């Protein structure tokens, strides 16, 4: 079973019907959300303002590191978000697209980096850790 299928199965306590439904719902959402465009778009285009303006009100803590189980580390500084300022320069739909863009691109690049290190023998992930199989 591939890594993605395992994630859906674990999320639904290995109930195949529920995991299948979850995967289909995820695929539908990605289509409706236009995920391919969101992932490849310029952040300023998604936001319709400069990304630096958003980062002023929403400090990010993206780290190009992993935890002990080789999972990406991301620090969300929710207590530092200035919601009023954010909503003056951007709406929630644009913020959601930007946040998904950042998350998808950061985690994809990090998973690929981890996989490359495993293939090169520079990293030995714990048993059951997920890597990119491409």
mmCIF file of C-alpha atoms in Angstrom:
data_model
loop_
_atom_site.group_PDB
_atom_site.id
_atom_site.type_symbol
_atom_site.label_atom_id
_atom_site.label_comp_id
_atom_site.label_asym_id
_atom_site.label_seq_id
_atom_site.Cartn_x
_atom_site.Cartn_y
_atom_site.Cartn_z
ATOM 1 C CA UNK A 1 0.000 0.000 0.000
ATOM 2 C CA UNK A 2 1.432 3.380 -0.895
ATOM 3 C CA UNK A 3 2.077 6.127 1.658
ATOM 4 C CA UNK A 4 -0.905 8.279 0.694
ATOM 5 C CA UNK A 5 -3.382 5.396 0.990
ATOM 6 C CA UNK A 6 -1.925 4.571 4.417
ATOM 7 C CA UNK A 7 -2.552 8.125 5.603
ATOM 8 C CA UNK A 8 -6.228 7.964 4.614
ATOM 9 C CA UNK A 9 -6.611 4.529 6.179
ATOM 10 C CA UNK A 10 -4.995 5.635 9.450
ATOM 11 C CA UNK A 11 -7.170 8.770 9.515
ATOM 12 C CA UNK A 12 -10.291 6.590 9.321
ATOM 13 C CA UNK A 13 -9.144 3.795 11.670
ATOM 14 C CA UNK A 14 -8.524 1.462 8.701
ATOM 15 C CA UNK A 15 -12.157 1.546 7.592
ATOM 16 C CA UNK A 16 -11.675 1.123 3.815
ATOM 17 C CA UNK A 17 -15.053 2.606 2.847
ATOM 18 C CA UNK A 18 -14.516 5.715 4.992
ATOM 19 C CA UNK A 19 -10.917 6.097 3.798
ATOM 20 C CA UNK A 20 -12.051 5.819 0.169
ATOM 21 C CA UNK A 21 -14.744 8.427 0.743
ATOM 22 C CA UNK A 22 -12.211 10.725 2.399
ATOM 23 C CA UNK A 23 -9.791 10.339 -0.534
ATOM 24 C CA UNK A 24 -12.555 11.041 -3.058
ATOM 25 C CA UNK A 25 -13.684 14.112 -1.083
ATOM 26 C CA UNK A 26 -10.096 15.358 -0.974
ATOM 27 C CA UNK A 27 -9.715 14.887 -4.729
ATOM 28 C CA UNK A 28 -12.995 16.739 -5.360
ATOM 29 C CA UNK A 29 -11.943 19.584 -3.080
ATOM 30 C CA UNK A 30 -8.578 19.908 -4.847
ATOM 31 C CA UNK A 31 -10.354 20.098 -8.209
ATOM 32 C CA UNK A 32 -12.876 22.691 -6.982
ATOM 33 C CA UNK A 33 -10.095 24.665 -5.277
ATOM 34 C CA UNK A 34 -8.032 24.590 -8.490
ATOM 35 C CA UNK A 35 -5.077 23.194 -6.563
ATOM 36 C CA UNK A 36 -2.709 22.959 -9.531
ATOM 37 C CA UNK A 37 -3.082 26.687 -10.195
ATOM 38 C CA UNK A 38 -2.798 27.569 -6.494
ATOM 39 C CA UNK A 39 0.403 25.516 -6.093
ATOM 40 C CA UNK A 40 2.088 27.057 -9.138
ATOM 41 C CA UNK A 41 0.828 30.642 -8.821
ATOM 42 C CA UNK A 42 2.932 33.563 -7.684
ATOM 43 C CA UNK A 43 2.020 34.398 -4.050
ATOM 44 C CA UNK A 44 1.489 38.078 -4.883
ATOM 45 C CA UNK A 45 -0.959 37.028 -7.621
ATOM 46 C CA UNK A 46 -2.950 34.873 -5.185
ATOM 47 C CA UNK A 47 -3.069 37.620 -2.588
ATOM 48 C CA UNK A 48 -3.491 40.533 -4.990
ATOM 49 C CA UNK A 49 -1.003 42.382 -2.798
ATOM 50 C CA UNK A 50 2.656 41.958 -1.863
ATOM 51 C CA UNK A 51 3.371 38.855 0.220
ATOM 52 C CA UNK A 52 5.545 41.045 2.478
ATOM 53 C CA UNK A 53 2.415 42.953 3.514
ATOM 54 C CA UNK A 54 0.818 39.706 4.684
ATOM 55 C CA UNK A 55 3.953 38.600 6.507
ATOM 56 C CA UNK A 56 3.905 41.871 8.460
ATOM 57 C CA UNK A 57 0.553 40.850 9.986
ATOM 58 C CA UNK A 58 1.052 37.046 9.901
ATOM 59 C CA UNK A 59 4.596 36.113 10.982
ATOM 60 C CA UNK A 60 5.639 32.735 9.646
ATOM 61 C CA UNK A 61 7.984 30.190 11.135
ATOM 62 C CA UNK A 62 8.688 27.837 8.262
ATOM 63 C CA UNK A 63 11.674 25.730 9.033
ATOM 64 C CA UNK A 64 13.475 23.534 6.516
ATOM 65 C CA UNK A 65 13.826 20.843 9.163
ATOM 66 C CA UNK A 66 12.152 17.670 10.340
ATOM 67 C CA UNK A 67 11.295 16.147 13.673
ATOM 68 C CA UNK A 68 12.763 12.856 14.919
ATOM 69 C CA UNK A 69 10.286 10.909 12.744
ATOM 70 C CA UNK A 70 11.304 12.785 9.552
ATOM 71 C CA UNK A 71 8.101 14.836 9.409
ATOM 72 C CA UNK A 72 8.205 18.480 8.272
ATOM 73 C CA UNK A 73 8.339 21.055 11.057
ATOM 74 C CA UNK A 74 6.138 24.144 10.720
ATOM 75 C CA UNK A 75 5.638 26.719 13.442
ATOM 76 C CA UNK A 76 2.392 28.704 13.233
ATOM 77 C CA UNK A 77 2.662 31.827 15.362
ATOM 78 C CA UNK A 78 -1.095 32.153 15.845
ATOM 79 C CA UNK A 79 -0.747 34.428 18.853
ATOM 80 C CA UNK A 80 1.187 36.904 16.703
ATOM 81 C CA UNK A 81 -1.390 37.135 13.862
ATOM 82 C CA UNK A 82 -2.948 40.578 13.541
ATOM 83 C CA UNK A 83 -6.329 39.591 12.068
ATOM 84 C CA UNK A 84 -7.711 43.122 11.726
ATOM 85 C CA UNK A 85 -4.649 44.237 9.763
ATOM 86 C CA UNK A 86 -4.765 41.149 7.553
ATOM 87 C CA UNK A 87 -8.407 41.607 6.675
ATOM 88 C CA UNK A 88 -7.837 45.258 5.757
ATOM 89 C CA UNK A 89 -5.444 44.264 2.977
ATOM 90 C CA UNK A 90 -6.778 40.843 1.953
ATOM 91 C CA UNK A 91 -9.891 38.659 2.231
ATOM 92 C CA UNK A 92 -10.185 35.170 3.729
ATOM 93 C CA UNK A 93 -10.439 33.367 0.370
ATOM 94 C CA UNK A 94 -7.139 34.853 -0.818
ATOM 95 C CA UNK A 95 -5.486 34.124 2.537
ATOM 96 C CA UNK A 96 -6.643 30.502 2.344
ATOM 97 C CA UNK A 97 -5.215 30.095 -1.163
ATOM 98 C CA UNK A 98 -1.928 31.676 -0.085
ATOM 99 C CA UNK A 99 -1.697 29.492 3.030
ATOM 100 C CA UNK A 100 -2.392 26.329 0.993
ATOM 101 C CA UNK A 101 0.166 27.447 -1.615
ATOM 102 C CA UNK A 102 2.836 27.898 1.065
ATOM 103 C CA UNK A 103 2.025 24.648 2.860
ATOM 104 C CA UNK A 104 1.897 22.527 -0.304
ATOM 105 C CA UNK A 105 5.110 23.936 -1.741
ATOM 106 C CA UNK A 106 7.080 23.889 1.507
ATOM 107 C CA UNK A 107 6.067 20.366 2.523
ATOM 108 C CA UNK A 108 6.511 19.007 -1.020
ATOM 109 C CA UNK A 109 10.031 20.394 -1.262
ATOM 110 C CA UNK A 110 10.894 19.169 2.216
ATOM 111 C CA UNK A 111 9.525 15.638 1.587
ATOM 112 C CA UNK A 112 11.539 15.478 -1.642
ATOM 113 C CA UNK A 113 14.669 16.613 0.212
ATOM 114 C CA UNK A 114 14.136 13.942 2.879
ATOM 115 C CA UNK A 115 13.609 11.270 0.220
ATOM 116 C CA UNK A 116 16.770 12.309 -1.592
ATOM 117 C CA UNK A 117 18.770 12.080 1.661
ATOM 118 C CA UNK A 118 17.346 8.606 2.350
ATOM 119 C CA UNK A 119 18.263 7.442 -1.166
ATOM 120 C CA UNK A 120 21.777 8.837 -0.767
ATOM 121 C CA UNK A 121 22.168 7.058 2.574
ATOM 122 C CA UNK A 122 22.569 10.350 4.458
ATOM 123 C CA UNK A 123 19.427 9.777 6.523
ATOM 124 C CA UNK A 124 17.780 6.705 7.978
ATOM 125 C CA UNK A 125 14.151 7.410 8.806
ATOM 126 C CA UNK A 126 12.422 5.509 11.595
ATOM 127 C CA UNK A 127 10.331 2.490 10.639
ATOM 128 C CA UNK A 128 7.062 3.559 9.032
ATOM 129 C CA UNK A 129 8.198 7.099 8.137
ATOM 130 C CA UNK A 130 6.747 8.540 4.931
ATOM 131 C CA UNK A 131 8.953 9.588 2.019
ATOM 132 C CA UNK A 132 8.182 10.606 -1.547
ATOM 133 C CA UNK A 133 8.158 7.560 -3.854
ATOM 134 C CA UNK A 134 9.083 9.132 -7.185
#
